Short mmCIF file of C-alpha atoms in Angstrom, two decimals:
data_model
loop_
_atom_site.label_atom_id
_atom_site.label_comp_id
_atom_site.label_asym_id
_atom_site.label_seq_id
_atom_site.Cartn_x
_atom_site.Cartn_y
_atom_site.Cartn_z
CA VAL A 1 -82.70 -14.04 40.69
CA MET A 2 -82.77 -10.57 38.93
CA SER A 3 -80.64 -9.23 42.38
CA SER A 4 -77.78 -12.29 41.95
CA THR A 5 -77.56 -11.19 38.21
CA LEU A 6 -77.49 -7.13 39.07
CA LEU A 7 -74.89 -8.05 41.85
CA ARG A 8 -72.87 -9.66 38.82
CA ARG A 9 -73.26 -7.45 36.65
CA GLU A 10 -72.48 -3.50 39.31
CA LEU A 11 -69.29 -6.13 40.76
CA HIS A 12 -68.40 -6.41 37.13
CA GLU A 13 -68.38 -2.97 36.12
CA GLY A 14 -66.19 -2.26 39.19
CA ALA A 15 -63.56 -4.38 38.32
CA MET A 16 -63.63 -2.83 35.12
CA LYS A 17 -63.39 0.92 36.55
CA ALA A 18 -61.10 -0.04 39.00
CA LEU A 19 -58.43 -1.71 35.96
CA ARG A 20 -59.17 1.50 33.85
CA ARG A 21 -57.54 4.10 36.68
CA LYS A 22 -54.80 1.82 37.05
CA PRO A 23 -51.72 3.63 37.16
CA MET A 24 -49.34 2.28 34.18
CA LEU A 25 -46.13 0.97 35.29
CA PRO A 26 -43.29 3.85 35.07
CA THR A 27 -40.87 1.81 31.74
CA SER A 28 -37.56 1.91 32.61
CA SER A 29 -34.97 4.58 32.27
CA SER A 30 -32.71 3.26 29.47
CA SER A 31 -32.94 3.23 26.37
CA PRO A 32 -34.66 0.49 24.82
CA THR A 33 -31.85 0.77 21.90
CA GLU A 34 -29.14 0.48 24.81
CA SER A 35 -27.45 -2.45 24.26
CA LYS A 36 -25.78 -4.71 26.85
CA SER A 37 -24.26 -7.70 27.12
CA ALA A 38 -25.81 -10.59 28.33
CA LEU A 39 -22.78 -12.02 30.43
CA LEU A 40 -23.09 -10.23 34.08
CA ASP A 41 -19.63 -8.34 34.77
CA GLU A 42 -17.78 -10.26 37.96
CA LYS A 43 -18.64 -6.87 40.08
CA GLU A 44 -22.45 -7.01 39.49
CA VAL A 45 -23.13 -10.86 41.14
CA VAL A 46 -23.64 -11.28 45.21
CA ASP A 47 -22.88 -13.73 46.90
CA ASP A 48 -26.82 -14.88 47.01
CA TRP A 49 -28.16 -14.01 44.04
CA LEU A 50 -30.78 -16.44 43.74
CA ILE A 51 -33.92 -14.94 43.76
CA ASP A 52 -37.34 -16.54 44.95
CA ASP A 53 -39.52 -15.81 41.89
CA LEU A 54 -41.99 -17.99 43.14
CA ALA A 55 -42.61 -15.63 46.42
CA ILE A 56 -46.05 -14.29 46.73
CA ASN A 57 -46.99 -10.77 48.20
CA SER A 58 -47.43 -11.18 51.92
CA SER A 59 -50.47 -7.76 52.44
CA ARG A 60 -52.43 -10.00 49.69
CA GLY A 61 -51.97 -13.80 50.45
CA VAL A 62 -51.99 -14.71 47.14
CA LYS A 63 -49.98 -17.61 45.68
CA ARG A 64 -48.80 -17.93 42.56
CA ARG A 65 -49.25 -22.25 41.22
CA ARG A 66 -48.24 -23.71 38.59
CA MET A 67 -51.46 -24.71 36.13
CA HIS A 68 -50.65 -27.80 34.15
CA GLU A 69 -52.81 -29.75 31.00
CA PHE A 70 -53.23 -33.73 32.02
CA ASP A 71 -55.32 -34.84 29.55
CA GLY A 72 -57.74 -31.88 29.00
CA GLU A 73 -58.36 -31.01 32.30
CA PRO A 74 -57.04 -29.16 34.32
CA GLN A 75 -54.39 -30.19 37.16
CA ARG A 76 -53.49 -28.37 39.91
CA ARG A 77 -50.55 -28.89 42.44
CA PRO A 78 -51.59 -29.24 45.84
CA ASN A 79 -50.33 -25.82 47.72
CA ARG A 80 -47.37 -26.29 50.66
CA LEU A 81 -49.73 -24.29 52.64
CA ALA A 82 -52.86 -25.73 52.80
CA VAL A 83 -51.86 -28.01 55.56
CA THR A 84 -51.00 -25.95 58.75
CA ASP A 85 -51.20 -25.68 62.15
CA HIS A 86 -53.94 -23.08 62.84
CA GLY A 87 -57.17 -26.24 61.83
CA SER A 88 -59.38 -26.48 59.04
CA SER A 89 -60.40 -23.16 58.75
CA ARG A 90 -57.18 -21.91 57.12
CA THR A 91 -56.70 -24.83 55.32
CA LEU A 92 -60.24 -24.05 54.15
CA GLU A 93 -59.69 -20.49 53.18
CA THR A 94 -56.69 -22.02 51.00
CA GLU A 95 -58.39 -24.18 49.27
CA ARG A 96 -60.74 -21.68 48.49
CA ARG A 97 -58.37 -19.20 47.12
CA ASN A 98 -56.95 -21.76 44.87
CA ARG A 99 -60.69 -22.08 43.16
CA PHE A 100 -58.81 -18.60 41.15
CA ARG A 101 -55.03 -17.90 40.68
CA PRO A 102 -54.30 -14.15 39.03
CA VAL A 103 -52.84 -15.39 35.86
CA SER A 104 -49.22 -13.14 34.98
CA PRO A 105 -48.87 -11.86 32.21
CA VAL A 106 -52.17 -11.25 32.00
CA ASN A 107 -53.78 -8.90 28.78
CA MET A 108 -57.01 -7.47 29.55
CA GLU A 109 -57.48 -7.20 25.76
CA SER A 110 -56.28 -10.55 24.54
CA ASP A 111 -58.69 -12.99 23.74
CA SER A 112 -57.15 -16.10 24.32
CA ASN A 113 -55.87 -14.94 27.90
CA ASP A 114 -59.75 -14.56 28.67
CA SER A 115 -60.03 -17.98 27.62
CA VAL A 116 -57.55 -19.22 30.31
CA VAL A 117 -59.75 -17.19 32.77
CA ASN A 118 -62.23 -18.88 32.56
CA GLN A 119 -60.66 -22.27 32.32
CA GLN A 120 -59.54 -21.60 35.33
CA VAL A 121 -62.47 -20.29 36.55
CA GLU A 122 -65.11 -23.20 35.35
CA GLY A 123 -66.88 -24.54 37.82
CA VAL A 124 -66.36 -21.80 40.89
CA ASN A 125 -69.02 -19.24 42.56
CA GLU A 126 -69.17 -16.36 40.13
CA ASN A 127 -69.98 -13.58 42.88
CA GLU A 128 -66.86 -15.08 44.96
CA ASN A 129 -64.09 -15.00 42.02
CA LEU A 130 -65.51 -11.00 41.05
CA SER A 131 -65.56 -10.18 44.43
CA GLU A 132 -61.84 -11.45 44.58
CA LEU A 133 -61.06 -9.48 41.26
CA SER A 134 -62.22 -6.72 42.41
CA GLU A 135 -60.22 -6.55 46.14
CA LEU A 136 -56.60 -7.61 43.70
CA LEU A 137 -57.55 -4.42 41.55
CA SER A 138 -58.09 -2.30 43.86
CA SER A 139 -54.93 -3.48 45.81
CA ASP A 140 -51.35 -1.44 46.25
CA ALA A 141 -49.75 -3.95 44.84
CA PRO A 142 -49.14 -3.04 41.11
CA MET A 143 -49.95 -4.91 38.46
CA SER A 144 -47.30 -7.61 36.28
CA GLN A 145 -47.62 -6.40 33.10
CA HIS A 146 -50.57 -3.36 31.44
CA ARG A 147 -51.40 -2.92 28.10
CA GLY A 148 -47.94 -4.14 27.41
CA GLN A 149 -45.86 -2.59 29.68
CA PRO A 150 -42.39 -4.82 30.46
CA LEU A 151 -42.06 -6.52 34.31
CA GLU A 152 -40.65 -5.13 37.11
CA SER A 153 -37.06 -6.42 36.99
CA THR A 154 -37.51 -6.24 41.09
CA PRO A 155 -38.35 -9.15 42.20
CA VAL A 156 -41.16 -9.97 46.02
CA SER A 157 -39.90 -12.50 48.19
CA ARG A 158 -42.42 -14.63 51.13
CA HIS A 159 -42.53 -12.19 52.85
CA GLY A 160 -42.22 -8.66 51.91
CA SER A 161 -38.27 -8.24 50.82
CA SER A 162 -36.17 -9.44 48.87
CA TYR A 163 -33.66 -12.44 49.46
CA GLN A 164 -31.27 -14.08 48.23
CA VAL A 165 -29.89 -17.90 48.51
CA PRO A 166 -26.07 -18.76 48.65
CA LEU A 167 -25.21 -21.20 45.79
CA SER A 168 -22.44 -22.58 47.87
CA VAL A 169 -25.57 -23.89 49.97
CA PHE A 170 -25.82 -26.54 47.33
CA GLY A 171 -22.16 -27.40 46.70
CA VAL A 172 -22.39 -24.89 43.12
CA VAL A 173 -19.73 -23.64 42.20
CA ARG A 174 -18.93 -21.05 39.39
CA ASN A 175 -16.03 -20.97 36.99
CA PRO A 176 -15.86 -18.05 34.00
CA ALA A 177 -18.51 -18.88 31.37
CA PRO A 178 -16.18 -19.85 28.23
CA ARG A 179 -15.40 -16.60 26.05
CA GLN A 180 -17.26 -17.72 22.23
CA PRO A 181 -15.06 -17.13 18.92
CA GLU A 182 -15.72 -14.11 17.03
CA PRO A 183 -17.53 -14.34 14.16
CA GLU A 184 -16.37 -14.33 10.71
CA MET A 185 -16.84 -11.19 7.68
CA ILE A 186 -19.97 -12.93 6.53
CA VAL A 187 -21.76 -11.58 2.51
CA GLY A 188 -23.55 -13.09 0.13
CA ASN A 189 -26.18 -15.72 0.68
CA THR A 190 -25.58 -18.90 -0.67
CA LEU A 191 -27.12 -21.24 2.09
CA PRO A 192 -30.11 -23.95 0.27
CA ALA A 193 -33.80 -23.12 -0.49
CA SER A 194 -34.54 -24.75 2.25
CA GLN A 195 -32.74 -21.50 4.19
CA PRO A 196 -33.97 -17.79 5.01
CA THR A 197 -32.61 -16.72 2.48
CA ALA A 198 -31.74 -13.41 5.26
CA VAL A 199 -29.39 -15.25 6.69
CA SER A 200 -25.36 -14.98 4.96
CA GLN A 201 -23.40 -17.49 4.89
CA VAL A 202 -19.64 -17.28 5.80
CA VAL A 203 -17.29 -17.00 3.87
CA HIS A 204 -14.01 -18.78 4.21
CA GLN A 205 -11.19 -16.38 2.54
CA PRO A 206 -8.39 -18.39 0.84
CA PRO A 207 -4.87 -18.14 3.03
CA PRO A 208 -2.52 -16.00 2.17
CA GLN A 209 -0.60 -16.92 0.20
CA VAL A 210 3.89 -17.02 0.18
CA SER A 211 5.90 -15.09 -1.70
CA GLN A 212 7.38 -16.77 -4.02
CA MET A 213 11.49 -16.42 -3.68
CA ALA A 214 13.45 -14.82 -6.66
CA PRO A 215 15.55 -16.80 -8.70
CA PRO A 216 18.76 -16.63 -8.53
CA SER A 217 21.09 -13.89 -10.43
CA ILE A 218 24.05 -13.18 -11.61
CA LYS A 219 25.42 -9.07 -11.78
CA VAL A 220 27.58 -8.64 -14.83
CA ARG A 221 29.71 -5.26 -15.08
CA VAL A 222 30.09 -4.28 -18.58
CA GLU A 223 31.85 -1.10 -19.42
CA GLY A 224 30.97 1.11 -16.85
CA LYS A 225 27.41 -0.33 -16.61
CA LEU A 226 25.93 -3.53 -14.44
CA LEU A 227 23.57 -5.20 -15.46
CA LEU A 228 21.63 -8.68 -13.39
CA VAL A 229 21.41 -11.59 -14.90
CA PRO A 230 18.71 -14.35 -14.07
CA LEU A 231 19.13 -17.67 -14.12
CA PRO A 232 16.54 -19.66 -16.00
CA ILE A 233 15.47 -22.84 -12.64
CA PRO A 234 14.41 -25.40 -13.62
CA SER A 235 17.10 -25.98 -17.39
CA ALA A 236 17.37 -28.15 -20.48
CA GLU A 237 20.50 -27.55 -20.94
CA PRO A 238 23.14 -26.91 -18.82
CA LEU A 239 24.55 -23.79 -17.50
CA THR A 240 27.47 -22.21 -18.47
CA ILE A 241 29.94 -19.58 -19.10
CA ALA A 242 29.64 -18.83 -22.74
CA TRP A 243 25.32 -18.70 -22.35
CA LEU A 244 25.99 -15.92 -19.17
CA ALA A 245 28.63 -13.88 -21.91
CA ASP A 246 25.43 -14.32 -24.35
CA GLU A 247 22.67 -12.70 -22.10
CA ALA A 248 24.87 -10.46 -21.16
CA ALA A 249 25.85 -8.85 -24.38
CA LYS A 250 22.15 -9.39 -25.44
CA ARG A 251 21.43 -6.96 -22.51
CA TYR A 252 24.04 -4.31 -23.38
CA TYR A 253 22.17 -4.15 -26.72
CA SER A 254 19.43 -3.29 -25.25
CA PHE A 255 20.63 -0.53 -23.53
CA GLU A 256 23.34 1.24 -25.64
CA GLY A 257 22.39 -0.32 -29.24
CA MET A 258 25.73 -1.95 -29.06
CA GLU A 259 26.32 -5.71 -28.92
CA PRO A 260 29.72 -6.47 -27.55
CA LYS A 261 31.67 -9.99 -27.72
CA LEU A 262 32.83 -10.62 -23.91
CA SER A 263 34.96 -12.70 -22.34
CA LEU A 264 34.26 -12.39 -18.14
CA THR A 265 36.53 -13.02 -15.56
CA THR A 266 36.05 -12.69 -11.97
CA GLU A 267 36.68 -9.27 -9.22
CA ASP A 268 40.40 -10.42 -8.50
CA GLY A 269 40.92 -11.11 -12.95
CA ALA A 270 40.32 -15.05 -12.79
CA MET A 271 39.73 -16.08 -16.58
CA LEU A 272 36.86 -19.00 -17.22
CA ALA A 273 36.61 -20.51 -19.32
CA PRO A 274 33.25 -20.90 -22.15
CA GLN A 275 32.45 -24.22 -20.80
CA ASP A 276 32.46 -23.83 -17.04
CA PRO A 277 29.04 -24.12 -15.56
CA VAL A 278 27.63 -20.99 -14.31
CA THR A 279 27.43 -22.03 -10.69
CA LEU A 280 31.40 -21.17 -10.27
CA LEU A 281 30.35 -17.17 -9.66
CA LEU A 282 27.70 -17.61 -7.69
CA SER A 283 29.58 -16.69 -4.37
CA TYR A 284 30.95 -13.79 -6.58
CA ARG A 285 29.30 -10.44 -5.35
CA GLU A 286 29.54 -9.35 -9.97
CA VAL A 287 31.55 -10.03 -12.22
CA ASN A 288 33.17 -8.13 -15.21
CA GLY A 289 32.62 -8.24 -18.66
CA VAL A 290 36.37 -7.91 -21.24
CA VAL A 291 34.86 -6.43 -24.49
CA VAL A 292 36.87 -8.28 -27.42
CA SER A 293 35.21 -6.62 -30.01
CA TRP A 294 31.80 -5.06 -30.49
CA LYS A 295 28.99 -6.80 -33.39
CA MET A 296 28.40 -3.73 -35.41
CA HIS A 297 25.82 -3.94 -38.17
CA PRO A 298 26.26 -1.05 -40.56
CA ILE A 299 26.13 2.43 -39.08
CA THR A 300 23.33 3.91 -42.02
CA GLU A 301 20.86 0.33 -40.48
CA ARG A 302 22.35 1.75 -36.70
CA TYR A 303 20.78 5.51 -38.09
CA ARG A 304 17.71 4.69 -38.90
CA GLU A 305 17.47 2.34 -36.04
CA ALA A 306 18.14 4.95 -33.66
CA CYS A 307 15.55 7.11 -35.69
CA SER A 308 12.14 4.23 -34.51
CA GLU A 309 13.29 4.11 -31.76
CA LEU A 310 13.37 7.93 -31.39
CA GLY A 311 10.73 8.75 -33.50
CA THR A 312 12.29 11.50 -36.00
CA ASP A 313 12.48 11.22 -39.51
CA VAL A 314 15.48 10.07 -41.18
CA ASP A 315 17.45 12.80 -43.12
CA GLU A 316 19.07 11.43 -46.59
CA TYR A 317 22.21 13.95 -46.24
CA LEU A 318 22.65 12.93 -42.45
CA GLU A 319 22.70 8.98 -43.55
CA ARG A 320 24.86 9.46 -46.94
CA SER A 321 27.74 11.63 -43.77
CA LEU A 322 27.44 9.04 -42.04
CA ASP A 323 27.50 5.88 -44.84
CA ILE A 324 31.04 8.24 -45.47
CA SER A 325 32.76 8.58 -42.77
CA GLN A 326 32.86 4.80 -42.38
CA ALA A 327 35.42 5.33 -45.24
CA SER A 328 37.26 8.54 -44.06
CA PHE A 329 37.39 8.20 -40.23
CA SER A 330 35.47 11.79 -41.07
CA LEU A 331 32.18 13.00 -39.93
CA ASN A 332 31.74 16.29 -41.43
CA LEU A 333 28.32 17.89 -40.67
CA LYS A 334 29.43 21.49 -40.63
CA GLY A 335 26.45 24.88 -41.84
CA CYS A 336 23.52 21.72 -41.56
CA SER A 337 21.38 24.01 -38.25
CA LEU A 338 21.61 20.51 -36.79
CA ASP A 339 20.02 21.13 -33.28
CA ALA A 340 19.93 19.36 -30.02
CA PRO A 341 17.15 16.13 -31.35
CA MET A 342 18.45 15.76 -34.37
CA LEU A 343 21.20 14.91 -33.70
CA ASP A 344 20.36 12.25 -31.10
CA PRO A 345 20.27 9.30 -33.87
CA VAL A 346 23.87 10.39 -34.86
CA PHE A 347 25.19 10.11 -32.35
CA ARG A 348 24.01 6.89 -31.34
CA ALA A 349 25.13 5.99 -34.77
CA SER A 350 28.04 6.72 -33.98
CA LEU A 351 28.35 5.09 -30.46
CA HIS A 352 32.00 3.07 -30.86
CA GLN A 353 32.85 4.06 -34.95
CA THR A 354 36.47 3.58 -32.83
CA SER A 355 37.80 4.59 -36.88
CA LEU A 356 36.20 8.07 -36.67
CA GLN A 357 39.02 10.56 -36.41
CA HIS A 358 37.31 13.32 -36.63
CA LEU A 359 33.85 15.01 -35.93
CA ILE A 360 33.11 18.41 -37.57
CA LEU A 361 30.24 19.69 -36.33
CA SER A 362 30.76 23.74 -36.54
CA ASP A 363 26.91 26.29 -37.10
CA ASN A 364 25.18 24.12 -35.51
CA ARG A 365 22.13 25.02 -32.60
CA ILE A 366 23.99 22.23 -30.42
CA GLY A 367 23.25 24.56 -27.87
CA ASP A 368 23.58 22.93 -23.80
CA THR A 369 21.60 19.84 -24.63
CA GLY A 370 23.20 18.64 -28.01
CA MET A 371 26.72 19.02 -25.39
CA GLN A 372 25.10 15.99 -23.07
CA LEU A 373 25.42 13.86 -25.77
CA LEU A 374 28.13 14.51 -26.73
CA ALA A 375 29.74 13.73 -24.10
CA LYS A 376 28.41 10.45 -23.84
CA LEU A 377 29.67 9.75 -27.72
CA VAL A 378 33.47 10.83 -27.37
CA THR A 379 33.90 8.32 -24.60
CA LYS A 380 33.19 5.31 -27.15
CA LEU A 381 35.50 7.64 -29.57
CA PRO A 382 39.24 6.46 -28.40
CA HIS A 383 40.69 7.22 -31.61
CA LEU A 384 39.55 11.41 -31.93
CA ARG A 385 41.64 13.93 -32.90
CA GLU A 386 39.61 16.67 -33.54
CA LEU A 387 36.67 18.41 -32.23
CA ASP A 388 35.53 21.65 -33.66
CA LEU A 389 32.30 23.13 -31.72
CA THR A 390 32.29 26.54 -33.04
CA CYS A 391 29.56 29.24 -34.05
CA ASN A 392 26.64 26.05 -31.77
CA GLY A 393 25.50 28.60 -28.63
CA ILE A 394 27.13 26.56 -26.14
CA THR A 395 27.20 28.79 -22.72
CA TYR A 396 29.76 27.46 -19.31
CA GLU A 397 26.85 25.05 -18.49
CA GLY A 398 26.95 23.04 -20.70
CA LEU A 399 30.85 23.07 -21.51
CA ASN A 400 30.97 22.13 -17.13
CA VAL A 401 28.89 18.87 -18.03
CA PHE A 402 31.48 17.92 -21.15
CA VAL A 403 33.84 18.49 -18.65
CA HIS A 404 33.21 16.79 -15.96
CA HIS A 405 32.43 13.43 -18.33
CA VAL A 406 34.95 13.59 -20.11
CA VAL A 407 37.54 13.24 -17.29
CA GLU A 408 35.24 11.39 -15.14
CA HIS A 409 35.54 8.79 -18.14
CA GLN A 410 39.03 9.90 -18.83
CA ALA A 411 38.22 10.18 -22.55
CA CYS A 412 39.72 11.75 -25.07
CA LYS A 413 43.10 11.11 -24.83
CA ARG A 414 44.43 11.26 -27.93
CA LEU A 415 42.49 15.03 -28.52
CA GLU A 416 44.74 16.76 -30.55
CA THR A 417 42.35 19.28 -31.25
CA LEU A 418 39.47 21.31 -30.55
CA LYS A 419 38.08 24.13 -31.21
CA LEU A 420 35.34 26.21 -29.37
CA SER A 421 35.08 29.48 -31.16
CA HIS A 422 32.14 32.10 -30.95
CA ASN A 423 30.30 30.55 -28.27
CA ARG A 424 28.89 32.88 -24.23
CA LEU A 425 31.30 30.61 -22.43
CA GLY A 426 31.90 33.21 -20.27
CA LYS A 427 35.29 34.44 -18.20
CA SER A 428 35.32 31.01 -15.55
CA CYS A 429 35.53 28.40 -19.21
CA VAL A 430 39.47 29.12 -18.52
CA ASN A 431 39.24 27.02 -14.89
CA ALA A 432 37.48 24.11 -16.60
CA LEU A 433 39.17 23.62 -20.12
CA SER A 434 42.43 23.65 -17.26
CA LYS A 435 40.78 20.88 -15.79
CA LEU A 436 39.61 18.60 -19.55
CA MET A 437 43.17 19.98 -20.05
CA GLN A 438 45.11 16.90 -17.32
CA VAL A 439 43.63 14.60 -18.86
CA THR A 440 43.50 15.69 -22.66
CA LYS A 441 47.52 15.17 -22.85
CA ALA A 442 47.97 15.27 -26.73
CA LEU A 443 46.24 18.67 -27.40
CA THR A 444 47.85 20.88 -29.53
CA CYS A 445 45.63 23.55 -30.61
CA LEU A 446 43.02 25.54 -28.45
CA SER A 447 40.63 27.95 -29.98
CA LEU A 448 38.90 30.77 -27.73
CA MET A 449 38.09 33.74 -30.21
CA SER A 450 35.63 35.56 -29.32
CA VAL A 451 34.22 33.36 -25.85
CA GLY A 452 34.28 36.59 -23.26
CA VAL A 453 38.14 35.89 -22.11
CA THR A 454 38.91 38.38 -19.69
CA ALA A 455 42.49 39.23 -18.36
CA ALA A 456 40.61 37.92 -14.88
CA SER A 457 40.35 34.85 -16.51
CA PHE A 458 44.22 33.96 -16.92
CA THR A 459 45.20 35.72 -13.09
CA GLY A 460 42.49 34.30 -11.26
CA ALA A 461 42.70 30.53 -13.23
CA CYS A 462 44.12 27.99 -11.20
CA ASN A 463 46.68 24.97 -12.08
CA LEU A 464 46.59 26.31 -16.08
CA SER A 465 48.98 24.07 -18.06
CA LEU A 466 49.21 25.83 -21.24
CA GLU A 467 53.02 24.95 -22.16
CA ILE A 468 52.19 21.62 -24.51
CA LEU A 469 49.76 24.04 -27.21
CA GLU A 470 51.52 25.07 -29.94
CA ARG A 471 48.54 27.40 -31.58
CA LEU A 472 46.12 29.32 -29.37
CA ASP A 473 43.22 31.27 -31.26
CA ILE A 474 42.24 33.91 -28.34
CA GLY A 475 41.27 37.04 -30.26
CA HIS A 476 38.54 39.05 -29.62
CA ASN A 477 38.72 38.70 -26.10
CA THR A 478 38.81 41.94 -24.11
CA VAL A 479 42.19 40.47 -22.60
CA GLY A 480 44.40 43.13 -21.97
CA SER A 481 47.46 44.18 -21.84
CA GLU A 482 47.79 42.62 -18.58
CA GLY A 483 46.08 39.79 -19.26
CA VAL A 484 48.75 38.27 -22.52
CA ARG A 485 51.41 39.65 -19.84
CA VAL A 486 49.91 36.78 -17.01
CA LEU A 487 49.71 34.43 -20.08
CA LEU A 488 52.74 34.87 -21.39
CA ARG A 489 53.76 32.72 -17.91
CA TYR A 490 51.91 29.51 -18.66
CA LEU A 491 53.16 29.08 -22.21
CA THR A 492 56.41 27.87 -23.47
CA CYS A 493 57.89 29.83 -26.34
CA SER A 494 60.12 27.09 -27.79
CA ARG A 495 56.80 25.32 -27.90
CA LEU A 496 54.53 27.92 -28.91
CA GLU A 497 54.11 28.23 -33.29
CA ARG A 498 50.89 30.48 -33.46
CA LEU A 499 49.09 33.03 -30.79
CA SER A 500 46.02 35.15 -32.09
CA LEU A 501 45.46 38.28 -29.61
CA ALA A 502 43.50 40.54 -32.81
#
């Protein structure tokens, strides 16, 4: 009894030492973090792809068997290799090896694996089991798993070499795998309480909104301004031409501060009745709005509104001067030292003051900026006869902007007197004035005292027309005798009443 016990102990210790000396299997060269698709590429698949993964190592003759639990007892499937033509000796050897079979994968440190091994070898001679276990561990065949190492990817067939059975033998035809739909974007966690909180729920994105069509509209041109009037749909009342004229007048008032009374016509001049439906004009690109009259508030009220819009203080003297101009037809702001920001509300209030005939702005600080504002005003004063801009710090740039605006709008056709003395206009101002005088056919008095005119101003002037002038003042300029000789060629002596050269 003692000898058998010592023998079993020595065999067990030898098996344990063999396990410790067993080299660890090399890991795969690929990085664990390296992702690989679950589907095989068509180039990687060969005909003989079925691997006999139940084969045993032919060098040891150890066959893997599958054990099933049935009624608490291990049930073994009969070994197909047990019945051979070599007689009972091989059958006994196979039955002897079936008493013990290695289990793969086996973790030597797990108690559960030890219990499975104990069940498999229960009732078998312990000496034979330890002997076969030692012989198996000392063999050259690598273990399938050792201390958590991964299994070898290369299968071994029954005859010790790789063997693959083609699927065509079984009548199987390969079909392409169905394409999996791409996952939707998931955010948040709105699953019921029974689901894990780590799983996010798919958020259904709302369908894209279809842009709504713009409502129909009609373009109305009033005093050179093109206004777009949208048509309300649906409308409680039928839209007529009278409604369109009122809407265009309100929009014009929001831009210019003056509300006109309009009569609408088509592009080709066809007249429209106020009760006609607006739908008649939907096929036209634009409609012309003819100003019949102006709905004007008192000029003092317009001045206060302009000061409120521009954020300036109301000047009582300017307000009183504007009130007087309605009766005298003359706005006299001489010597008030007004600059462009102070004159802006005055010019806005004077828009469409058709009765205004005299505008006296001498001895102020209008400058080139004020000339741009003045150019917009004079185009709305059809009866203006006199414009005095003496000593206002105007240069050639400001004069050129003024002339260009007047010529473009064909304004100041009744202007008779223009005074530009004591402004730094330069020698090129004669060319700009020659363009202005082609529009202002009624201009008879021109004052250019001390503006920088020279003899070259007249010799180099083109299309200069001074035949209609009756009074001309060019004193305090370096014209010279040559300049005077050239100037007299453009004047009509029969009409000329006064020529000042001093």
